[in-house]
Amino acid sequence: MRGFVANTDHDQWAVLRSIVPAVDEVNHWRPAAEKAFRALQPGEPFFFKLKAPHNAIAGFGYFAHFSHLPTTLAWEVYGQANAAATYAEFREALVRLRSRSEIASPAKGDFSIGCILINQPVFFDEAHWVRAPKDFASAIVQGKDYDLGRGEGRRIWLECLERAATARTGLESLLQGHLPDATHGSSSTAAASMFRPRLGPRSFRIAVLDAYGRRCAVTGERALPALDAAHIRDFGDAPEHTVSNGMLFRIDIHRLFVAGYVTVTPSHRFAVSRRIREEFDNGSDYERLHGARIRLPENPADHPLVEALWWHNEQRFLG
């Protein structure tokens, strides 16, 4: 198992610390969108290392997903969990950093940024900060990945888990039984003991958006403000935010799906209830889509669960 130690601005850390644990998903953004973040697999630890003069790890969380997002969408989904009190402050920080890096930013309007989505973060009081890895050079700009089964990686991982186990964050019960075996030095041992959190509602929305190529599964609509991630099986009935229990719809189709006026069959065909026309004396725009095969994610693991589709057909669809 690997972890990533990320340089973090103290003021931004302070904003995040003020809203956690009430908010359990945060966005560690990067001002540019040129490169993807590939250092971690979902569920691996992400450490917040404060920049100089602090030079200490002040918290950690679990990597959920990486995405390139317009600033407006990042703020819509994450709000203050972007480490800013207001959208104006958020955008100002981005423009300032992009200017330093000679990355062009529009005077007005939107632009894309890199978003490292972190779930279940926990932040420590200053007295419990963890000493940064001794080989974390001052010249490192964004961060560095570590093997958590040995050396400095193992030390920071164990110390962070110890801090979290005593913090009043609600993580105590989650961490019980998930400490790496101190008698073994391999990363595989740590991986076997790793706690893998589920997606939260924020990261679920972004992960579904990316899985479907940012296109409505039924209409192919691409305008981001018109798209929304839908749970197939109600979250209250199957309380897991998984991509395979989600689909990306245009907002009007999402609402009809929730109300049961449309569904997707287990054979991945779009179905429209006759009750749309009966109740609203309309529906021809939707009826033209009846029987159409939906667009599926490229990754088969993200395809809609057949069991969830059966559930919606039987429990929600009005027929």
GROMACS .gro file of N, CA and C in nm, residues 66-190:
model
  375
   66PHE      N    1  -1.001   1.116  -0.876
   66PHE     CA    2  -0.940   1.236  -0.933
   66PHE      C    3  -1.019   1.277  -1.056
   67SER      N    4  -1.036   1.410  -1.072
   67SER     CA    5  -1.110   1.460  -1.187
   67SER      C    6  -1.062   1.599  -1.223
   68HIS      N    7  -1.077   1.635  -1.351
   68HIS     CA    8  -1.060   1.772  -1.395
   68HIS      C    9  -1.198   1.836  -1.399
   69LEU      N   10  -1.216   1.943  -1.322
   69LEU     CA   11  -1.348   2.005  -1.311
   69LEU      C   12  -1.341   2.155  -1.334
   70PRO      N   13  -1.444   2.213  -1.396
   70PRO     CA   14  -1.454   2.359  -1.398
   70PRO      C   15  -1.465   2.412  -1.255
   71THR      N   16  -1.412   2.530  -1.231
   71THR     CA   17  -1.415   2.583  -1.095
   71THR      C   18  -1.557   2.596  -1.041
   72THR      N   19  -1.651   2.633  -1.129
   72THR     CA   20  -1.789   2.650  -1.082
   72THR      C   21  -1.850   2.518  -1.036
   73LEU      N   22  -1.818   2.409  -1.106
   73LEU     CA   23  -1.871   2.279  -1.065
   73LEU      C   24  -1.801   2.230  -0.938
   74ALA      N   25  -1.671   2.252  -0.929
   74ALA     CA   26  -1.599   2.213  -0.807
   74ALA      C   27  -1.659   2.284  -0.686
   75TRP      N   28  -1.694   2.412  -0.703
   75TRP     CA   29  -1.753   2.485  -0.591
   75TRP      C   30  -1.896   2.438  -0.566
   76GLU      N   31  -1.973   2.414  -0.671
   76GLU     CA   32  -2.111   2.367  -0.653
   76GLU      C   33  -2.115   2.238  -0.573
   77VAL      N   34  -2.023   2.147  -0.601
   77VAL     CA   35  -2.025   2.015  -0.537
   77VAL      C   36  -1.959   2.019  -0.399
   78TYR      N   37  -1.846   2.089  -0.385
   78TYR     CA   38  -1.767   2.083  -0.262
   78TYR      C   39  -1.777   2.207  -0.174
   79GLY      N   40  -1.813   2.322  -0.230
   79GLY     CA   41  -1.827   2.442  -0.148
   79GLY      C   42  -1.703   2.470  -0.065
   80GLN      N   43  -1.722   2.494   0.065
   80GLN     CA   44  -1.610   2.527   0.154
   80GLN      C   45  -1.512   2.412   0.170
   81ALA      N   46  -1.553   2.293   0.131
   81ALA     CA   47  -1.461   2.179   0.134
   81ALA      C   48  -1.354   2.190   0.027
   82ASN      N   49  -1.357   2.299  -0.052
   82ASN     CA   50  -1.246   2.336  -0.140
   82ASN      C   51  -1.141   2.417  -0.066
   83ALA      N   52  -1.152   2.426   0.066
   83ALA     CA   53  -1.056   2.498   0.150
   83ALA      C   54  -1.065   2.649   0.127
   84ALA      N   55  -1.186   2.699   0.108
   84ALA     CA   56  -1.208   2.843   0.094
   84ALA      C   57  -1.344   2.877   0.152
   85ALA      N   58  -1.356   2.995   0.210
   85ALA     CA   59  -1.482   3.035   0.273
   85ALA      C   60  -1.588   3.073   0.172
   86THR      N   61  -1.546   3.129   0.058
   86THR     CA   62  -1.639   3.174  -0.045
   86THR      C   63  -1.584   3.136  -0.182
   87TYR      N   64  -1.672   3.138  -0.282
   87TYR     CA   65  -1.626   3.110  -0.418
   87TYR      C   66  -1.527   3.216  -0.464
   88ALA      N   67  -1.549   3.342  -0.426
   88ALA     CA   68  -1.459   3.449  -0.465
   88ALA      C   69  -1.317   3.423  -0.413
   89GLU      N   70  -1.306   3.379  -0.288
   89GLU     CA   71  -1.175   3.347  -0.231
   89GLU      C   72  -1.113   3.227  -0.301
   90PHE      N   73  -1.195   3.130  -0.330
   90PHE     CA   74  -1.150   3.009  -0.400
   90PHE      C   75  -1.091   3.046  -0.536
   91ARG      N   76  -1.166   3.123  -0.613
   91ARG     CA   77  -1.120   3.160  -0.746
   91ARG      C   78  -0.997   3.251  -0.740
   92GLU      N   79  -0.995   3.341  -0.643
   92GLU     CA   80  -0.881   3.432  -0.629
   92GLU      C   81  -0.752   3.354  -0.602
   93ALA      N   82  -0.760   3.253  -0.514
   93ALA     CA   83  -0.643   3.171  -0.485
   93ALA      C   84  -0.596   3.097  -0.609
   94LEU      N   85  -0.690   3.045  -0.687
   94LEU     CA   86  -0.655   2.973  -0.809
   94LEU      C   87  -0.588   3.065  -0.910
   95VAL      N   88  -0.646   3.182  -0.931
   95VAL     CA   89  -0.590   3.276  -1.029
   95VAL      C   90  -0.450   3.318  -0.986
   96ARG      N   91  -0.432   3.343  -0.856
   96ARG     CA   92  -0.300   3.385  -0.806
   96ARG      C   93  -0.195   3.276  -0.831
   97LEU      N   94  -0.228   3.152  -0.802
   97LEU     CA   95  -0.132   3.043  -0.822
   97LEU      C   96  -0.107   3.016  -0.969
   98ARG      N   97  -0.211   3.028  -1.050
   98ARG     CA   98  -0.192   3.008  -1.193
   98ARG      C   99  -0.103   3.117  -1.252
   99SER      N  100  -0.115   3.237  -1.199
   99SER     CA  101  -0.031   3.347  -1.246
   99SER      C  102   0.115   3.321  -1.212
  100ARG      N  103   0.141   3.271  -1.092
  100ARG     CA  104   0.278   3.239  -1.051
  100ARG      C  105   0.337   3.131  -1.138
  101SER      N  106   0.252   3.038  -1.181
  101SER     CA  107   0.300   2.926  -1.264
  101SER      C  108   0.292   2.957  -1.412
  102GLU      N  109   0.258   3.083  -1.445
  102GLU     CA  110   0.247   3.126  -1.584
  102GLU      C  111   0.141   3.047  -1.660
  103ILE      N  112   0.033   3.011  -1.588
  103ILE     CA  113  -0.081   2.944  -1.650
  103ILE      C  114  -0.187   3.050  -1.675
  104ALA      N  115  -0.231   3.060  -1.798
  104ALA     CA  116  -0.329   3.164  -1.832
  104ALA      C  117  -0.462   3.139  -1.764
  105SER      N  118  -0.523   3.245  -1.713
  105SER     CA  119  -0.657   3.238  -1.654
  105SER      C  120  -0.742   3.349  -1.713
  106PRO      N  121  -0.866   3.321  -1.743
  106PRO     CA  122  -0.952   3.428  -1.796
  106PRO      C  123  -0.981   3.532  -1.689
  107ALA      N  124  -0.994   3.657  -1.729
  107ALA     CA  125  -1.030   3.761  -1.634
  107ALA      C  126  -1.166   3.733  -1.574
  108LYS      N  127  -1.255   3.676  -1.655
  108LYS     CA  128  -1.387   3.636  -1.610
  108LYS      C  129  -1.414   3.495  -1.661
  109GLY      N  130  -1.515   3.433  -1.606
  109GLY     CA  131  -1.553   3.303  -1.657
  109GLY      C  132  -1.487   3.188  -1.585
  110ASP      N  133  -1.494   3.072  -1.647
  110ASP     CA  134  -1.455   2.947  -1.583
  110ASP      C  135  -1.327   2.892  -1.643
  111PHE      N  136  -1.263   2.801  -1.570
  111PHE     CA  137  -1.149   2.726  -1.621
  111PHE      C  138  -1.140   2.597  -1.541
  112SER      N  139  -1.068   2.499  -1.593
  112SER     CA  140  -1.061   2.368  -1.530
  112SER      C  141  -0.942   2.358  -1.436
  113ILE      N  142  -0.960   2.281  -1.330
  113ILE     CA  143  -0.854   2.256  -1.232
  113ILE      C  144  -0.849   2.107  -1.202
  114GLY      N  145  -0.739   2.063  -1.145
  114GLY     CA  146  -0.727   1.924  -1.101
  114GLY      C  147  -0.786   1.908  -0.962
  115CYS      N  148  -0.868   1.807  -0.941
  115CYS     CA  149  -0.936   1.786  -0.813
  115CYS      C  150  -0.903   1.647  -0.758
  116ILE      N  151  -0.831   1.643  -0.646
  116ILE     CA  152  -0.802   1.519  -0.577
  116ILE      C  153  -0.904   1.508  -0.464
  117LEU      N  154  -0.997   1.416  -0.479
  117LEU     CA  155  -1.111   1.407  -0.388
  117LEU      C  156  -1.077   1.311  -0.274
  118ILE      N  157  -1.086   1.362  -0.152
  118ILE     CA  158  -1.045   1.289  -0.033
  118ILE      C  159  -1.165   1.267   0.058
  119ASN      N  160  -1.183   1.143   0.101
  119ASN     CA  161  -1.295   1.109   0.190
  119ASN      C  162  -1.246   1.083   0.332
  120GLN      N  163  -1.335   1.105   0.426
  120GLN     CA  164  -1.314   1.081   0.569
  120GLN      C  165  -1.183   1.140   0.621
  121PRO      N  166  -1.162   1.270   0.597
  121PRO     CA  167  -1.041   1.332   0.650
  121PRO      C  168  -1.048   1.349   0.800
  122VAL      N  169  -0.933   1.348   0.863
  122VAL     CA  170  -0.922   1.378   1.005
  122VAL      C  171  -0.803   1.472   1.021
  123PHE      N  172  -0.821   1.579   1.100
  123PHE     CA  173  -0.715   1.676   1.120
  123PHE      C  174  -0.679   1.682   1.268
  124PHE      N  175  -0.550   1.703   1.296
  124PHE     CA  176  -0.498   1.695   1.431
  124PHE      C  177  -0.475   1.833   1.492
  125ASP      N  178  -0.489   1.841   1.624
  125ASP     CA  179  -0.446   1.959   1.695
  125ASP      C  180  -0.296   1.976   1.677
  126GLU      N  181  -0.248   2.099   1.690
  126GLU     CA  182  -0.106   2.124   1.666
  126GLU      C  183  -0.016   2.038   1.754
  127ALA      N  184  -0.059   2.012   1.876
  127ALA     CA  185   0.023   1.931   1.967
  127ALA      C  186   0.038   1.787   1.918
  128HIS      N  187  -0.048   1.746   1.824
  128HIS     CA  188  -0.045   1.609   1.775
  128HIS      C  189   0.000   1.599   1.629
  129TRP      N  190   0.051   1.706   1.574
  129TRP     CA  191   0.103   1.699   1.439
  129TRP      C  192   0.215   1.595   1.430
  130VAL      N  193   0.226   1.534   1.315
  130VAL     CA  194   0.325   1.428   1.292
  130VAL      C  195   0.444   1.486   1.216
  131ARG      N  196   0.563   1.453   1.263
  131ARG     CA  197   0.683   1.501   1.196
  131ARG      C  198   0.686   1.456   1.050
  132ALA      N  199   0.715   1.549   0.961
  132ALA     CA  200   0.720   1.518   0.818
  132ALA      C  201   0.831   1.417   0.789
  133PRO      N  202   0.818   1.342   0.680
  133PRO     CA  203   0.925   1.248   0.645
  133PRO      C  204   1.058   1.320   0.630
  134LYS      N  205   1.164   1.262   0.683
  134LYS     CA  206   1.294   1.328   0.681
  134LYS      C  207   1.349   1.343   0.539
  135ASP      N  208   1.299   1.264   0.445
  135ASP     CA  209   1.347   1.274   0.307
  135ASP      C  210   1.252   1.356   0.218
  136PHE      N  211   1.161   1.431   0.281
  136PHE     CA  212   1.071   1.517   0.204
  136PHE      C  213   1.145   1.649   0.180
  137ALA      N  214   1.204   1.663   0.063
  137ALA     CA  215   1.289   1.778   0.033
  137ALA      C  216   1.209   1.907   0.020
  138SER      N  217   1.272   2.018   0.056
  138SER     CA  218   1.204   2.147   0.049
  138SER      C  219   1.171   2.187  -0.094
  139ALA      N  220   1.241   2.127  -0.191
  139ALA     CA  221   1.216   2.161  -0.331
  139ALA      C  222   1.092   2.093  -0.388
  140ILE      N  223   1.034   1.998  -0.314
  140ILE     CA  224   0.915   1.929  -0.363
  140ILE      C  225   0.798   2.026  -0.364
  141VAL      N  226   0.732   2.037  -0.479
  141VAL     CA  227   0.625   2.137  -0.494
  141VAL      C  228   0.490   2.081  -0.454
  142GLN      N  229   0.450   1.969  -0.513
  142GLN     CA  230   0.314   1.917  -0.489
  142GLN      C  231   0.310   1.808  -0.383
  143GLY      N  232   0.400   1.714  -0.389
  143GLY     CA  233   0.399   1.607  -0.291
  143GLY      C  234   0.484   1.489  -0.335
  144LYS      N  235   0.481   1.385  -0.253
  144LYS     CA  236   0.564   1.267  -0.279
  144LYS      C  237   0.491   1.144  -0.227
  145ASP      N  238   0.501   1.033  -0.303
  145ASP     CA  239   0.438   0.909  -0.259
  145ASP      C  240   0.537   0.824  -0.181
  146TYR      N  241   0.484   0.743  -0.088
  146TYR     CA  242   0.564   0.659   0.000
  146TYR      C  243   0.505   0.519   0.009
  147ASP      N  244   0.592   0.422   0.027
  147ASP     CA  245   0.552   0.286   0.062
  147ASP      C  246   0.521   0.287   0.211
  148LEU      N  247   0.398   0.256   0.248
  148LEU     CA  248   0.358   0.263   0.388
  148LEU      C  249   0.394   0.138   0.466
  149GLY      N  250   0.464   0.045   0.401
  149GLY     CA  251   0.504  -0.076   0.470
  149GLY      C  252   0.644  -0.072   0.525
  150ARG      N  253   0.716   0.038   0.499
  150ARG     CA  254   0.855   0.044   0.547
  150ARG      C  255   0.901   0.189   0.561
  151GLY      N  256   1.010   0.208   0.634
  151GLY     CA  257   1.076   0.337   0.644
  151GLY      C  258   0.987   0.450   0.693
  152GLU      N  259   1.012   0.569   0.637
  152GLU     CA  260   0.938   0.686   0.678
  152GLU      C  261   0.789   0.675   0.646
  153GLY      N  262   0.756   0.605   0.538
  153GLY     CA  263   0.616   0.585   0.506
  153GLY      C  264   0.543   0.510   0.615
  154ARG      N  265   0.605   0.405   0.662
  154ARG     CA  266   0.544   0.325   0.770
  154ARG      C  267   0.531   0.406   0.898
  155ARG      N  268   0.634   0.486   0.929
  155ARG     CA  269   0.630   0.567   1.051
  155ARG      C  270   0.513   0.666   1.048
  156ILE      N  271   0.501   0.743   0.941
  156ILE     CA  272   0.395   0.844   0.939
  156ILE      C  273   0.257   0.780   0.938
  157TRP      N  274   0.244   0.664   0.873
  157TRP     CA  275   0.115   0.596   0.868
  157TRP      C  276   0.073   0.549   1.007
  158LEU      N  277   0.166   0.486   1.080
  158LEU     CA  278   0.134   0.438   1.213
  158LEU      C  279   0.105   0.553   1.309
  159GLU      N  280   0.186   0.660   1.299
  159GLU     CA  281   0.164   0.774   1.388
  159GLU      C  282   0.032   0.844   1.359
  160CYS      N  283  -0.003   0.855   1.232
  160CYS     CA  284  -0.132   0.917   1.198
  160CYS      C  285  -0.249   0.833   1.246
  161LEU      N  286  -0.238   0.702   1.233
  161LEU     CA  287  -0.345   0.615   1.282
  161LEU      C  288  -0.359   0.626   1.434
  162GLU      N  289  -0.246   0.637   1.503
  162GLU     CA  290  -0.252   0.653   1.648
  162GLU      C  291  -0.319   0.785   1.686
  163ARG      N  292  -0.286   0.893   1.614
  163ARG     CA  293  -0.349   1.022   1.641
  163ARG      C  294  -0.500   1.014   1.615
  164ALA      N  295  -0.536   0.950   1.505
  164ALA     CA  296  -0.678   0.942   1.469
  164ALA      C  297  -0.756   0.858   1.568
  165ALA      N  298  -0.691   0.757   1.622
  165ALA     CA  299  -0.759   0.667   1.716
  165ALA      C  300  -0.794   0.737   1.846
  166THR      N  301  -0.723   0.845   1.877
  166THR     CA  302  -0.751   0.918   2.000
  166THR      C  303  -0.824   1.049   1.976
  167ALA      N  304  -0.837   1.089   1.849
  167ALA     CA  305  -0.907   1.213   1.818
  167ALA      C  306  -1.057   1.195   1.830
  168ARG      N  307  -1.127   1.302   1.860
  168ARG     CA  308  -1.274   1.296   1.869
  168ARG      C  309  -1.332   1.325   1.732
  169THR      N  310  -1.317   1.228   1.641
  169THR     CA  311  -1.359   1.250   1.503
  169THR      C  312  -1.458   1.148   1.454
  170GLY      N  313  -1.491   1.048   1.537
  170GLY     CA  314  -1.580   0.944   1.490
  170GLY      C  315  -1.508   0.835   1.414
  171LEU      N  316  -1.374   0.843   1.404
  171LEU     CA  317  -1.301   0.740   1.330
  171LEU      C  318  -1.258   0.624   1.417
  172GLU      N  319  -1.274   0.638   1.551
  172GLU     CA  320  -1.222   0.533   1.638
  172GLU      C  321  -1.273   0.394   1.599
  173SER      N  322  -1.405   0.382   1.582
  173SER     CA  323  -1.463   0.251   1.552
  173SER      C  324  -1.423   0.203   1.414
  174LEU      N  325  -1.405   0.298   1.320
  174LEU     CA  326  -1.368   0.260   1.185
  174LEU      C  327  -1.227   0.204   1.180
  175LEU      N  328  -1.140   0.255   1.267
  175LEU     CA  329  -1.000   0.216   1.262
  175LEU      C  330  -0.970   0.091   1.342
  176GLN      N  331  -1.060   0.051   1.430
  176GLN     CA  332  -1.034  -0.069   1.510
  176GLN      C  333  -1.020  -0.190   1.419
  177GLY      N  334  -0.911  -0.261   1.435
  177GLY     CA  335  -0.888  -0.379   1.355
  177GLY      C  336  -0.825  -0.350   1.222
  178HIS      N  337  -0.791  -0.223   1.195
  178HIS     CA  338  -0.735  -0.188   1.065
  178HIS      C  339  -0.594  -0.131   1.077
  179LEU      N  340  -0.531  -0.147   1.193
  179LEU     CA  341  -0.393  -0.104   1.206
  179LEU      C  342  -0.301  -0.203   1.137
  180PRO      N  343  -0.199  -0.156   1.064
  180PRO     CA  344  -0.104  -0.248   1.005
  180PRO      C  345  -0.035  -0.330   1.112
  181ASP      N  346  -0.004  -0.452   1.080
  181ASP     CA  347   0.064  -0.543   1.172
  181ASP      C  348   0.207  -0.495   1.194
  182ALA      N  349   0.238  -0.452   1.316
  182ALA     CA  350   0.369  -0.395   1.344
  182ALA      C  351   0.481  -0.497   1.340
  183THR      N  352   0.446  -0.625   1.332
  183THR     CA  353   0.549  -0.727   1.332
  183THR      C  354   0.594  -0.762   1.194
  184HIS      N  355   0.533  -0.703   1.092
  184HIS     CA  356   0.570  -0.729   0.954
  184HIS      C  357   0.602  -0.597   0.885
  185GLY      N  358   0.695  -0.599   0.792
  185GLY     CA  359   0.738  -0.477   0.727
  185GLY      C  360   0.693  -0.462   0.585
  186SER      N  361   0.614  -0.553   0.533
  186SER     CA  362   0.579  -0.547   0.393
  186SER      C  363   0.460  -0.457   0.370
  187SER      N  364   0.457  -0.395   0.254
  187SER     CA  365   0.344  -0.311   0.219
  187SER      C  366   0.218  -0.393   0.200
  188SER      N  367   0.232  -0.520   0.164
  188SER     CA  368   0.114  -0.603   0.145
  188SER      C  369   0.041  -0.626   0.276
  189THR      N  370   0.115  -0.633   0.387
  189THR     CA  371   0.052  -0.648   0.518
  189THR      C  372  -0.032  -0.526   0.550
  190ALA      N  373   0.025  -0.407   0.524
  190ALA     CA  374  -0.049  -0.284   0.549
  190ALA      C  375  -0.171  -0.277   0.460
   0.00000   0.00000   0.00000
